Coordinates of C-alpha atoms in Angstrom, one line a residue:
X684 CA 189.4 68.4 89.6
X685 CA 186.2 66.6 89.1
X686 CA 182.5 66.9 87.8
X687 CA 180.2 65.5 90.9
X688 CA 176.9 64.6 90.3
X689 CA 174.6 63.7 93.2
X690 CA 171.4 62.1 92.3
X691 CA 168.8 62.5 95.2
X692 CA 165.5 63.3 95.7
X693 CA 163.4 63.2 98.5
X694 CA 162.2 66.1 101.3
X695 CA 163.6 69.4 102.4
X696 CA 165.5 66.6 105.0
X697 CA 166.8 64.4 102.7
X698 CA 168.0 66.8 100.2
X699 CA 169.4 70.2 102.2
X700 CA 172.7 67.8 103.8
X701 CA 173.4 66.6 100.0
X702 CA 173.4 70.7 99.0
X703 CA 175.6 71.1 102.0
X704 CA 178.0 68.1 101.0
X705 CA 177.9 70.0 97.1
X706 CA 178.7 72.9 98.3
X707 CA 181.8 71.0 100.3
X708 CA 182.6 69.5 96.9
X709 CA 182.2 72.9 94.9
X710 CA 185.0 74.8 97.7
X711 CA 187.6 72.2 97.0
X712 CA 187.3 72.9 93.3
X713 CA 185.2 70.3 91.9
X714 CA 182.2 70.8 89.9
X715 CA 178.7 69.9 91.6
X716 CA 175.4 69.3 89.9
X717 CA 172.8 67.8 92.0
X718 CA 169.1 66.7 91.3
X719 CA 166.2 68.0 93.5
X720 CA 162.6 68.3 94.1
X721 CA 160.7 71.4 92.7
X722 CA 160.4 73.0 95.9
X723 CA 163.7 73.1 96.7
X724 CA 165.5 73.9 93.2
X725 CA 165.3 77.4 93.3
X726 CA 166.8 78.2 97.0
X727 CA 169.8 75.4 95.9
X728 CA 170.4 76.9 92.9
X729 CA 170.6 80.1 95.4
X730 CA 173.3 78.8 96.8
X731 CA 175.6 77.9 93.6
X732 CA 175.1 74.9 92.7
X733 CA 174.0 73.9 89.2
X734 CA 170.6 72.4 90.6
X735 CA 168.5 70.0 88.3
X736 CA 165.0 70.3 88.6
X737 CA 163.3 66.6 89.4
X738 CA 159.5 67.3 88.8
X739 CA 158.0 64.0 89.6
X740 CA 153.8 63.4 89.9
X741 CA 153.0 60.6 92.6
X742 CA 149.1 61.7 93.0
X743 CA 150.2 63.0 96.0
X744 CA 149.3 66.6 97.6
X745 CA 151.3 69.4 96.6
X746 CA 153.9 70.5 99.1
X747 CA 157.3 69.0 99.9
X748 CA 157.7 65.3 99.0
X749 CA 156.1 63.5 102.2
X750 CA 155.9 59.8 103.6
X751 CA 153.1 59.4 101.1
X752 CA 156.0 60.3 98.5
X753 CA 158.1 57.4 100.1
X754 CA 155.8 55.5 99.8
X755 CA 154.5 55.4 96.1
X756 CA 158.7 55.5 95.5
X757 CA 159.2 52.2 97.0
X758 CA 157.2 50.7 94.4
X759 CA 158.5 49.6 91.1
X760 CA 155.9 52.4 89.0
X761 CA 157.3 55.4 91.2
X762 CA 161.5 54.3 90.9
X763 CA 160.6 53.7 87.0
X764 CA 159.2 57.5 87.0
X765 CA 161.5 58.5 89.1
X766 CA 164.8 57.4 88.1
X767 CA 163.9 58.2 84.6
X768 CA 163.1 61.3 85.3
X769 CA 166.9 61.7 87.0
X770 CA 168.6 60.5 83.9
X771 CA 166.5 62.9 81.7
X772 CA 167.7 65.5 84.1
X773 CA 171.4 64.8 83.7
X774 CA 171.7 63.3 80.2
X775 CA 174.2 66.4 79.8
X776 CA 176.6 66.1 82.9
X777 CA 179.7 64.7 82.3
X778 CA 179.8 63.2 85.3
X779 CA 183.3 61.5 86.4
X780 CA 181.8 60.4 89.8
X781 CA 178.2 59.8 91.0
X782 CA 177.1 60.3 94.4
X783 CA 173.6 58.6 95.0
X784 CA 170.7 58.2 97.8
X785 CA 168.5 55.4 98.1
X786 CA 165.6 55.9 95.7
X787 CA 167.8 57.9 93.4
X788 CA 170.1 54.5 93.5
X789 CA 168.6 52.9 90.6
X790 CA 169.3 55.8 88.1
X791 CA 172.7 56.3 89.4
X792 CA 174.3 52.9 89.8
X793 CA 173.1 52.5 86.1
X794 CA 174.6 56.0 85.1
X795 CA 178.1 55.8 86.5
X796 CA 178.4 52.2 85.1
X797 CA 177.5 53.5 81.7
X798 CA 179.5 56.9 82.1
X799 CA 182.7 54.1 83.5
X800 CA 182.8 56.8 86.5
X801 CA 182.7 55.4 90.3
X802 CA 179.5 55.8 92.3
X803 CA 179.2 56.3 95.5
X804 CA 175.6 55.4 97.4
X805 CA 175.0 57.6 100.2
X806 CA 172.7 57.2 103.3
X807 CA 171.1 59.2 105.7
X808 CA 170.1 56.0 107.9
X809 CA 171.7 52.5 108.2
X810 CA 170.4 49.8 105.4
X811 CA 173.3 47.1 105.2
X812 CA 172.4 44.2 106.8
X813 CA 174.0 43.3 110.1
X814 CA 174.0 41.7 113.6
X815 CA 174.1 44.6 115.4
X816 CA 170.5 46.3 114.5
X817 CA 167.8 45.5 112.4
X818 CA 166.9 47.3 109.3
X819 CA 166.1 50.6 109.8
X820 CA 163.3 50.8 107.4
X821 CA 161.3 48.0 108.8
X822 CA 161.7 46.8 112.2
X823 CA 161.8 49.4 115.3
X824 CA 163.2 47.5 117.7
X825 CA 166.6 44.7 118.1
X826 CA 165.3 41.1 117.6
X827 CA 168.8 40.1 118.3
X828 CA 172.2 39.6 116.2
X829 CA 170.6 36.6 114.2
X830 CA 167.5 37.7 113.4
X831 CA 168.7 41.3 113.0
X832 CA 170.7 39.9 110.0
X833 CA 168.0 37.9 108.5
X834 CA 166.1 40.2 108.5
X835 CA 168.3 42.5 106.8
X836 CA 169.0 40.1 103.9
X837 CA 165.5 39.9 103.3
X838 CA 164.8 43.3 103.3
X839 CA 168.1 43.1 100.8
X840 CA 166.5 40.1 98.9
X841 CA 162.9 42.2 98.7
X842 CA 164.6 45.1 97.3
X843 CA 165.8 43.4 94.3
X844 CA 163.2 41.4 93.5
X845 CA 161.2 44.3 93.7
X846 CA 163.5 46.4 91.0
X847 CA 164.4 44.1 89.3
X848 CA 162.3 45.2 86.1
X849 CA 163.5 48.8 86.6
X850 CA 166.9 47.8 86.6
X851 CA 166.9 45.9 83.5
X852 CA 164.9 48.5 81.8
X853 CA 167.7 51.2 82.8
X854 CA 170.4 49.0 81.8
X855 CA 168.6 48.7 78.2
X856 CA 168.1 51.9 77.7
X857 CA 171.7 53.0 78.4
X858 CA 173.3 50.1 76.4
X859 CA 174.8 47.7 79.0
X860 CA 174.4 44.1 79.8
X861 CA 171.7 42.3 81.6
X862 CA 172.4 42.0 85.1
X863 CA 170.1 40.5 87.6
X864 CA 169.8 43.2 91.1
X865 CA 171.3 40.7 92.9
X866 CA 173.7 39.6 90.9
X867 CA 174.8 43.5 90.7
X868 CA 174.7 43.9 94.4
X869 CA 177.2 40.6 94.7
X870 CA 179.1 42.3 92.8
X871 CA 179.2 46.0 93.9
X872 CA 180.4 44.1 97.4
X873 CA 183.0 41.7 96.6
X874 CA 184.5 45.2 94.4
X875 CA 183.8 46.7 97.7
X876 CA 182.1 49.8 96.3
X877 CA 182.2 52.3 99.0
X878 CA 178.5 53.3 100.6
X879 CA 179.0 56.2 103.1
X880 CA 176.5 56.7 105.9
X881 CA 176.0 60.4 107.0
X882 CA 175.5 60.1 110.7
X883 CA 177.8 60.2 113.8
X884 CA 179.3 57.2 115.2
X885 CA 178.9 58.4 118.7
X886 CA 174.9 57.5 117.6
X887 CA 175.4 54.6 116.1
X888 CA 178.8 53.0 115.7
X889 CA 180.0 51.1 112.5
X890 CA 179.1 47.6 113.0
X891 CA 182.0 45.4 113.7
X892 CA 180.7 42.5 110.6
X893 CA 179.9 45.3 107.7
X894 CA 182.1 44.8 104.9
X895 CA 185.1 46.8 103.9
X896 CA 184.0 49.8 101.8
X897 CA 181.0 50.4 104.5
X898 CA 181.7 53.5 106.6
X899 CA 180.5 55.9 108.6
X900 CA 181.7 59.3 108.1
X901 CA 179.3 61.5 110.8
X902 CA 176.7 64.2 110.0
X903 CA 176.6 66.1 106.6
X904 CA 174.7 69.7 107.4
X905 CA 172.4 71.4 105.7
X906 CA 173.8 75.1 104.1
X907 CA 173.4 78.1 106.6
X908 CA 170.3 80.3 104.9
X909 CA 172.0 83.6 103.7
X910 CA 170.1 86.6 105.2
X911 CA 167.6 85.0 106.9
X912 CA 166.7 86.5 110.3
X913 CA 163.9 85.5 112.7
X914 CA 160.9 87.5 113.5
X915 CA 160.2 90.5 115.8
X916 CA 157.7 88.0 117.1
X917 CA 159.8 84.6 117.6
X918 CA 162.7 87.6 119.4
X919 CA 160.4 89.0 121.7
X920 CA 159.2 85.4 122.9
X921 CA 162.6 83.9 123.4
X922 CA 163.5 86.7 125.2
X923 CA 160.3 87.3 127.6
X924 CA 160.7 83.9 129.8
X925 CA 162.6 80.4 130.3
X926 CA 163.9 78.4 126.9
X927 CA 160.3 77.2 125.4
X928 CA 159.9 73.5 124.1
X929 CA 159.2 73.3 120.5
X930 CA 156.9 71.2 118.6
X931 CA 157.1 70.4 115.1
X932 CA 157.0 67.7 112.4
X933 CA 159.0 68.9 109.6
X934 CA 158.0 68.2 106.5
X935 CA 155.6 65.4 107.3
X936 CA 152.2 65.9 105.4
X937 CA 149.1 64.4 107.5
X938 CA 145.1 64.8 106.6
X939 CA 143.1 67.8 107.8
X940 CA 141.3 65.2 110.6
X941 CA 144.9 64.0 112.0
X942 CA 146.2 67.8 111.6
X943 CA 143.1 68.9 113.9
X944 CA 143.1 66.5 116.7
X945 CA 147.2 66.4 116.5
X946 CA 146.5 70.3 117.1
X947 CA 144.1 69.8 119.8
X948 CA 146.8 67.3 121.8
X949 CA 149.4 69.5 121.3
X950 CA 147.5 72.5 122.5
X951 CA 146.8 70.6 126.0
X952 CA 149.6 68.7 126.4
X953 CA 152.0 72.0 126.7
X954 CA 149.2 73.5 128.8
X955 CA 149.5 70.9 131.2
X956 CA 153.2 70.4 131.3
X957 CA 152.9 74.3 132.1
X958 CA 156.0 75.1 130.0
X959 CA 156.5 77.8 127.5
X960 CA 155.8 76.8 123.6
X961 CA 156.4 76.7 120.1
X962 CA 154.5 74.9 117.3
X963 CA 155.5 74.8 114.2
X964 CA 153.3 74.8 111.3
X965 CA 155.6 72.4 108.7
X966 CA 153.9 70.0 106.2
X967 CA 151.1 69.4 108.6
X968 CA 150.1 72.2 109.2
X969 CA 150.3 72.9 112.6
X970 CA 148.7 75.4 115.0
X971 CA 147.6 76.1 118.3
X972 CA 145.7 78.9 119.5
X973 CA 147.6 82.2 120.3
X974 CA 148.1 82.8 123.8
X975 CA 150.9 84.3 125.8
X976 CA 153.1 81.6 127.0
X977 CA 152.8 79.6 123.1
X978 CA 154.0 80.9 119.7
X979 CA 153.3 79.6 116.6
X980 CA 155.6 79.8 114.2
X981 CA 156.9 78.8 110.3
X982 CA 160.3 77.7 109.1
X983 CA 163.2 78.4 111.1
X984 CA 167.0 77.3 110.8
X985 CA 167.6 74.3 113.5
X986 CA 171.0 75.4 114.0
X987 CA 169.7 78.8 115.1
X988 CA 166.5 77.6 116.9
X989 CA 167.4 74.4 118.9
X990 CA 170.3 75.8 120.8
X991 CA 168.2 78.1 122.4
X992 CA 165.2 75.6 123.8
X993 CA 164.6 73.6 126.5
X994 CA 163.7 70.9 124.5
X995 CA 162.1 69.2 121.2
X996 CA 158.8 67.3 120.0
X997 CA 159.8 66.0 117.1
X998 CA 159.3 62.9 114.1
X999 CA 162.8 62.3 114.4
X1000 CA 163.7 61.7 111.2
X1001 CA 167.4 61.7 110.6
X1002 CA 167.4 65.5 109.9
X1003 CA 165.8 66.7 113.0
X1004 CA 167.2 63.7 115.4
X1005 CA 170.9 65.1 114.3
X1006 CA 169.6 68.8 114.5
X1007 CA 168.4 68.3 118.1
X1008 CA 171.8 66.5 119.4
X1009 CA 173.8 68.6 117.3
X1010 CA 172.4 71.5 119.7
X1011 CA 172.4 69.6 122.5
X1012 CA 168.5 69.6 123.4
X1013 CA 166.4 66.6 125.1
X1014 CA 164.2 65.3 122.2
X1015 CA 160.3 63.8 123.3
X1016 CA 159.9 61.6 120.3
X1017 CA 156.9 60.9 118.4
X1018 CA 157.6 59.2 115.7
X1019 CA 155.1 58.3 112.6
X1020 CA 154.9 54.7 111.3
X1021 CA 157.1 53.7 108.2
X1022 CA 160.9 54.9 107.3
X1023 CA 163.5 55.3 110.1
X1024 CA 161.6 57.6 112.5
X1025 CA 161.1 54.7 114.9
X1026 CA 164.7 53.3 114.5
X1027 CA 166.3 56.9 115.6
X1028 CA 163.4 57.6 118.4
X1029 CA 164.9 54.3 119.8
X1030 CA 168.2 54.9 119.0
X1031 CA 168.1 58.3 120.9
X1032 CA 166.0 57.2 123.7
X1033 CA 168.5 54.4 124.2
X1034 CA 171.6 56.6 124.4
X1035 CA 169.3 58.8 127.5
X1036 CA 169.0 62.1 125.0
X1037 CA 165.3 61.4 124.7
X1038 CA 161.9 60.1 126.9
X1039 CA 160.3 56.8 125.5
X1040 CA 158.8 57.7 122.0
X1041 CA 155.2 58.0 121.5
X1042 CA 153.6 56.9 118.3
X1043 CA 152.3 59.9 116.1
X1044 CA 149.1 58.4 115.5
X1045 CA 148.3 57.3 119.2
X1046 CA 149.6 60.2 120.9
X1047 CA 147.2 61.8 123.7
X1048 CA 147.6 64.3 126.4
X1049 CA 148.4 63.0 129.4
X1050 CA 151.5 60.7 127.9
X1051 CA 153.0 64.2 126.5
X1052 CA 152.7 66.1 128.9
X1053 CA 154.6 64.0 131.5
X1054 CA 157.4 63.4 128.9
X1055 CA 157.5 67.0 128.3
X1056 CA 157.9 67.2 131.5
X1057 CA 160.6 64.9 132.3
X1058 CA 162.8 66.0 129.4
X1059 CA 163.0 69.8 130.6
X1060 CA 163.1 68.3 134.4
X1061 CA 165.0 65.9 134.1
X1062 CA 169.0 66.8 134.0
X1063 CA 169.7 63.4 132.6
X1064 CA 168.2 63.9 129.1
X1065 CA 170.5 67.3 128.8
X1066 CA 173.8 66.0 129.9
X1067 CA 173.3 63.3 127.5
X1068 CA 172.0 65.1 124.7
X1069 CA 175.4 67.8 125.5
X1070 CA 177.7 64.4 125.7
X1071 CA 176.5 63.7 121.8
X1072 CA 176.5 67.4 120.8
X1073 CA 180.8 67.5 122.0
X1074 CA 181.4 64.3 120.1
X1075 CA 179.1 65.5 116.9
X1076 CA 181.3 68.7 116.8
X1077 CA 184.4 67.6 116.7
X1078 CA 183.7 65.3 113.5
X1079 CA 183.7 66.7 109.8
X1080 CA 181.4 64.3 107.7
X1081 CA 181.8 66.7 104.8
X1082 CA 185.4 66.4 104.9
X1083 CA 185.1 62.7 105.2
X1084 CA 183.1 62.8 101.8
X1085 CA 185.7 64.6 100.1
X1086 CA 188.0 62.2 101.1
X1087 CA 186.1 59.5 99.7
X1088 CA 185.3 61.3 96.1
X1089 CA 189.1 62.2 95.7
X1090 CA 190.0 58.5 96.6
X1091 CA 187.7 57.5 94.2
X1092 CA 188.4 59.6 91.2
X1093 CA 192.3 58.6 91.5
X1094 CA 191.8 55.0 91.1
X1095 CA 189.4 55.8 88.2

């Protein structure tokens, strides 16, 4: 048996599937430590996992790690700190494989080279260049298969020029030759290094021109809460009327201005679709006034929350997006600009689970309301979303991940 370590850091989103995939690793009888955020450390250490505390200061508002966060992390000052900061954390871990996610990638490529153990990269959305999509980071929409792959080599090509310092320093510091990004990225693919995506393929299917090593394994879940039940309150409204449509952004932080007038849309737009509501409060800090046919509401499990609505307003970032079609519920999207929320609100809305997103920022209520509408209306949107939900359960990404740390420890 083996000594895992997976390097991540990000969001409640981005971190509670890699705790999940630990505690996967930990039944089979290998030894997990992951790296997380300070908000999260405690509850994952909870759990049984031997939880590194990654305490990382962007000048940006306290609170979960938000697209603010992202964005100081994609440049070369916030990997430096943070990828520092990660091999600080795990100097002691004797690690014989290294899992890693994107901005934790720097750190951990370095590491598991230095500690001679594989590493794995894993990702919660698509970032390999190919034909079939563009890169999911930067570009909402197909521009077809040429441009989607130039497009993606750039985005490649940006990455390592960007990094390239923070690379070099890593590599100094833990004693092993100069290597150019790119140069290690040639070479990580022609070794065929195995980089495992954690979504479903009924979603999106492994492109055809990806490389060998490049799969796709399905969804990796976040850890069931222990003990946690909902509210008299949340109870009593489920059960006093039809499934209600929730609304809620996650972890997404926004300023008091945009968390007003977002407020103010919301408010109206469920009034006038004339359906039953939730609003959750999340990073934005969400809320509505109280009224009998709306309930406002904190943190809930998805997996016991989505089964039972009629539908979902949500960011869709890969978290949520898998959370809704896991349960089978019509998602309205309304997506924020930056990361993958766009990709997967098209993605979705593609595949018929989901109305035609609306950008976060130019939302108003007339557009809402009438998607709200049509996704609780409209039969289409659930028999799509339920088509997804059967293929999503019958697949084990966990499992899948297992699989691919075992295979790697055995040709170590």
């Amino acid at each position: 048996m083996a000594h895992v370590l997976i390097a991540t850091y990000g969001s409640r989103g981005d971190t509670m599937p890699l705790v999940g995939l630990g505690l996967r690793l930990q039944r089979a009888g290998h030894r997990v430590t992951i790296t997380t955020n300070t908000e999260l450390a405690d509850e994952t250490a909870a759990l049984g996992l031997d939880a590194r505390t990654i305490d990382l200061d962007l000048g940006e508002p306290s609170g979960e790690p938000s697209l603010g966060d992202a964005m100081a992390l994609v440049k070369p000052a916030g990997i430096r700190q943070l990828s520092r900061n990660i091999l600080d954390a795990v100097d002691d871990v004797p690690a014989d494989v290294v899992l890693m996610t994107p901005f934790a990638e720097p750190a951990g490529q370095a590491l598991a080279e230095a500690r001679g153990a594989p590493g794995i990269p894993l990702r919660l959305q698509p970032i390999s260049a190919t034909r079939a999509f563009p890169p999911s980071l930067m570009a909402a929409r197909s521009m077809g298969g040429a441009l989607n792959l130039a497009a993606g080599r750039a985005a490649e090509r940006t990455v390592d020029a960007l990094y390239n310092g923070v690379i070099a320093d890593l590599r100094r510091d833990l004693g092993l030759p100069r290597r150019s990004a790119r140069r290690l990225r040639r070479y990580r693919a022609a070794a065929q290094q195995p980089i495992l995506g954690g979504w479903s393929p009924a979603v999106l299917p492994r492109p055809a021109d990806w490389r060998p090593g490049i799969d796709v394994t399905g969804y990796w879940w976040s850890p069931e809460p222990d003990g946690w039940a909902p509210s008299g309150d949340l109870e009593a409204f489920l059960a006093d009327g039809p499934p209600p449509v929730l609304i809620g952004l996650g972890s997404l932080m926004v300023p008091a201005a945009e968390r007003d007038r977002l407020s103010a849309v919301l408010d109206e737009a469920l009034a006038r679709a004339g359906v039953r509501g939730i609003v959750q409060a999340g990073g934005a800090g969400l809320r509505v006034p109280d009224r009998a046919d709306v309930l406002n509401i904190g943190a809930a499990p998805y997996s016991w929350l989505f089964p039972r609505l009629a539908a979902v307003v949500h960011s869709c970032g890969a978290g949520t997006t898998a959370s809704a079609l896991r349960a089978g519920v019509p998602t309205v999207p309304l997506p924020s600009p930056g990361a993958d929320q766009f990709f997967w609100a098209n993605r979705i809305h593609a595949l018929g689970a989901a109305t035609a997103p609306i950008p976060r920022t130019k939302v108003t209520v007339s557009p809402l309301a009438d998607a709200i509408r049509a996704a609780v209306d409209d039969p289409r949107y659930r028999a799509a979303a339920g088509a997804l939900s059967r293929a999503i359960a019958a697949e084990d990404g966990a499992s899948a991940v297992l699989a691919a740390v075992e295979r790697a420890i055995t040709i170590a």
